[in-house]
Short mmCIF file of C-alpha atoms in Angstrom, two decimals:
data_model
loop_
_atom_site.label_atom_id
_atom_site.label_comp_id
_atom_site.label_asym_id
_atom_site.label_seq_id
_atom_site.Cartn_x
_atom_site.Cartn_y
_atom_site.Cartn_z
CA UNK A 1 35.56 2.97 65.20
CA UNK A 2 33.39 5.27 67.09
CA UNK A 3 31.08 4.01 69.78
CA UNK A 4 27.90 5.32 71.73
CA UNK A 5 27.05 3.86 74.87
CA UNK A 6 23.44 4.37 76.40
CA UNK A 7 22.07 2.93 79.72
CA UNK A 8 18.78 1.10 78.83
CA UNK A 9 16.18 -0.31 81.37
CA UNK A 10 14.81 -3.96 80.97
CA UNK A 11 12.57 -3.85 77.69
CA UNK A 12 13.66 -0.50 76.61
CA UNK A 13 13.87 0.32 73.08
CA UNK A 14 16.51 1.91 71.14
CA UNK A 15 16.25 3.23 67.78
CA UNK A 16 19.42 4.69 65.86
CA UNK A 17 19.42 6.15 62.47
CA UNK A 18 22.71 6.34 60.68
CA UNK A 19 23.33 8.53 57.66
CA UNK A 20 26.64 8.24 55.57
CA UNK A 21 27.85 9.74 52.49
CA UNK A 22 29.17 6.44 51.36
CA UNK A 23 28.64 2.78 52.03
CA UNK A 24 31.78 2.29 53.56
CA UNK A 25 30.58 2.08 57.40
CA UNK A 26 29.84 -1.03 59.64
CA UNK A 27 27.36 -0.71 62.40
CA UNK A 28 27.55 -3.05 65.33
CA UNK A 29 25.01 -3.08 68.52
CA UNK A 30 26.50 -4.77 71.51
CA UNK A 31 24.48 -5.66 74.64
CA UNK A 32 25.57 -4.87 78.17
CA UNK A 33 27.50 -8.05 78.27
CA UNK A 34 29.37 -7.10 75.08
CA UNK A 35 27.87 -9.57 72.96
CA UNK A 36 27.04 -8.27 69.46
CA UNK A 37 23.26 -8.32 68.38
CA UNK A 38 23.14 -6.67 65.06
CA UNK A 39 25.79 -6.07 62.46
CA UNK A 40 24.89 -3.85 59.35
CA UNK A 41 27.30 -3.13 56.70
CA UNK A 42 27.64 -1.32 53.31
CA UNK A 43 24.47 0.88 53.37
CA UNK A 44 24.27 4.80 53.14
CA UNK A 45 21.44 4.79 55.49
CA UNK A 46 21.25 2.48 58.27
CA UNK A 47 18.03 2.03 60.59
CA UNK A 48 18.52 0.05 63.77
CA UNK A 49 16.17 -0.83 66.43
CA UNK A 50 16.41 -3.12 69.38
CA UNK A 51 14.65 -4.09 72.50
CA UNK A 52 16.96 -4.61 75.60
CA UNK A 53 16.52 -8.02 77.57
CA UNK A 54 18.27 -6.79 80.51
CA UNK A 55 19.17 -3.75 82.11
CA UNK A 56 22.64 -2.22 81.44
CA UNK A 57 24.76 -0.18 78.79
CA UNK A 58 24.09 -0.95 75.30
CA UNK A 59 26.81 0.42 72.81
CA UNK A 60 26.57 1.33 69.20
CA UNK A 61 29.56 1.14 67.51
CA UNK A 62 30.20 2.52 63.99
CA UNK A 63 33.38 1.52 61.82
CA UNK A 64 34.99 3.03 58.96
CA UNK A 65 36.07 0.49 56.74
CA UNK A 66 36.91 2.84 53.65
CA UNK A 67 40.17 4.75 53.54
CA UNK A 68 38.66 8.22 53.44
CA UNK A 69 37.44 9.99 56.67
CA UNK A 70 33.47 10.36 56.98
CA UNK A 71 31.29 12.69 58.11
CA UNK A 72 28.26 10.67 59.56
CA UNK A 73 24.70 11.77 61.09
CA UNK A 74 23.67 9.51 64.04
CA UNK A 75 20.39 9.88 65.60
CA UNK A 76 19.72 7.59 68.78
CA UNK A 77 16.62 7.45 70.29
CA UNK A 78 15.60 5.31 73.62
CA UNK A 79 12.56 4.51 75.42
CA UNK A 80 9.41 6.53 74.79
CA UNK A 81 11.24 8.58 72.28
CA UNK A 82 11.79 5.44 70.27
CA UNK A 83 7.96 4.51 69.83
CA UNK A 84 5.99 5.43 66.93
CA UNK A 85 2.68 6.74 67.99
CA UNK A 86 1.46 7.48 64.73
CA UNK A 87 0.16 4.02 63.77
CA UNK A 88 -1.69 4.10 67.19
CA UNK A 89 -3.34 7.07 66.47
CA UNK A 90 -4.71 6.56 63.34
CA UNK A 91 -5.87 3.02 64.22
CA UNK A 92 -7.45 4.03 67.35
CA UNK A 93 -8.52 7.35 66.30
CA UNK A 94 -7.46 9.12 69.34
CA UNK A 95 -7.77 12.70 69.82
CA UNK A 96 -4.65 14.64 70.07
CA UNK A 97 -4.83 15.07 73.86
CA UNK A 98 -5.59 11.25 74.46
CA UNK A 99 -2.15 10.58 72.52
CA UNK A 100 -0.36 12.99 74.77
CA UNK A 101 -1.67 11.43 77.68
CA UNK A 102 -0.91 7.87 76.68
CA UNK A 103 2.62 9.29 75.77
CA UNK A 104 2.84 10.80 79.09
CA UNK A 105 1.59 7.34 80.75
CA UNK A 106 4.71 5.74 78.90
CA UNK A 107 7.17 8.14 79.91
CA UNK A 108 6.20 7.69 83.51
CA UNK A 109 6.27 3.97 83.37
CA UNK A 110 9.77 4.35 81.70
CA UNK A 111 10.89 6.99 84.83
CA UNK A 112 9.41 4.30 87.12
CA UNK A 113 11.71 1.48 85.56
CA UNK A 114 14.85 3.93 85.65
CA UNK A 115 13.75 4.60 89.27
CA UNK A 116 13.73 1.13 90.29
CA UNK A 117 17.25 0.34 88.58
CA UNK A 118 18.76 3.35 90.48
CA UNK A 119 17.36 2.00 93.73
CA UNK A 120 18.45 -1.37 93.07
CA UNK A 121 21.81 -0.06 92.12
CA UNK A 122 22.21 2.05 95.23
CA UNK A 123 20.99 -0.92 97.47
CA UNK A 124 24.02 -3.21 95.93
CA UNK A 125 26.37 -0.21 96.53
CA UNK A 126 25.35 0.13 100.33
CA UNK A 127 25.53 -3.61 100.68
CA UNK A 128 29.13 -3.29 99.07
CA UNK A 129 30.05 -0.37 101.39
CA UNK A 130 28.92 -2.33 104.46
CA UNK A 131 30.72 -5.23 103.41
CA UNK A 132 33.98 -3.23 103.23
CA UNK A 133 33.22 -1.20 106.33
CA UNK A 134 32.98 -4.70 108.23
CA UNK A 135 36.10 -5.58 106.80
CA UNK A 136 37.93 -2.64 107.84
CA UNK A 137 36.62 -3.12 111.45
CA UNK A 138 37.72 -6.74 111.54
CA UNK A 139 41.21 -5.78 110.44
CA UNK A 140 41.61 -2.53 112.75
CA UNK A 141 40.62 -5.05 115.81
CA UNK A 142 43.15 -7.68 114.74
CA UNK A 143 45.92 -5.32 114.14
CA UNK A 144 45.13 -3.64 117.57
CA UNK A 145 45.35 -7.06 119.23
CA UNK A 146 48.58 -8.20 117.35
CA UNK A 147 50.04 -4.85 118.22
CA UNK A 148 49.26 -5.03 122.00
CA UNK A 149 50.56 -8.37 122.14
CA UNK A 150 53.88 -7.37 120.37
CA UNK A 151 54.01 -4.46 122.76
CA UNK A 152 53.77 -7.00 125.75
CA UNK A 153 56.64 -9.22 124.40
CA UNK A 154 58.88 -6.14 123.69
CA UNK A 155 58.46 -4.85 127.11
CA UNK A 156 59.15 -8.27 128.55
CA UNK A 157 62.09 -8.66 126.73
CA UNK A 158 63.59 -5.26 127.41
CA UNK A 159 62.94 -5.93 131.04
CA UNK A 160 64.92 -9.06 131.05
CA UNK A 161 67.66 -7.46 128.97
CA UNK A 162 67.92 -4.41 131.41
CA UNK A 163 67.98 -6.85 134.39
CA UNK A 164 70.64 -9.00 132.69
CA UNK A 165 72.99 -6.05 132.52
CA UNK A 166 72.10 -4.76 135.81
CA UNK A 167 70.43 -1.62 134.56
CA UNK A 168 67.15 -2.25 136.83
#
């Protein structure tokens, strides 16, 4: 079994085209929680498309159920690359430059969604680091207080010990 993971933003599209010399393959698409969304089997050519419901890593797994080894051609496209703009161009009669502008708008929206995801993830990491820093500070202060108390009792014990032996 061979798996390919791809980080997808919410509502992003993934399109995979798998070509095999035999029909001895099973293709599964898992979401970010590891739940299988699609399973396709026993085809030489498999085209799979899926829209991500939530942001996370989506995984495409290909399993060879036959006995012989296979060379499989896999093409995975996500986001703007996965959308087909030919129907849009023919139905709306866009000029080529307008179609390019439309594609660029979608690329910018995709970049914006990815940037928001990265910012959100970085904020979560900062909160986590702040939490760890606070815990380390509390641990250090408690350790310092305990060592100070231990040092006081140790010196008091040694003082009494030396007095009892009349060394002090």
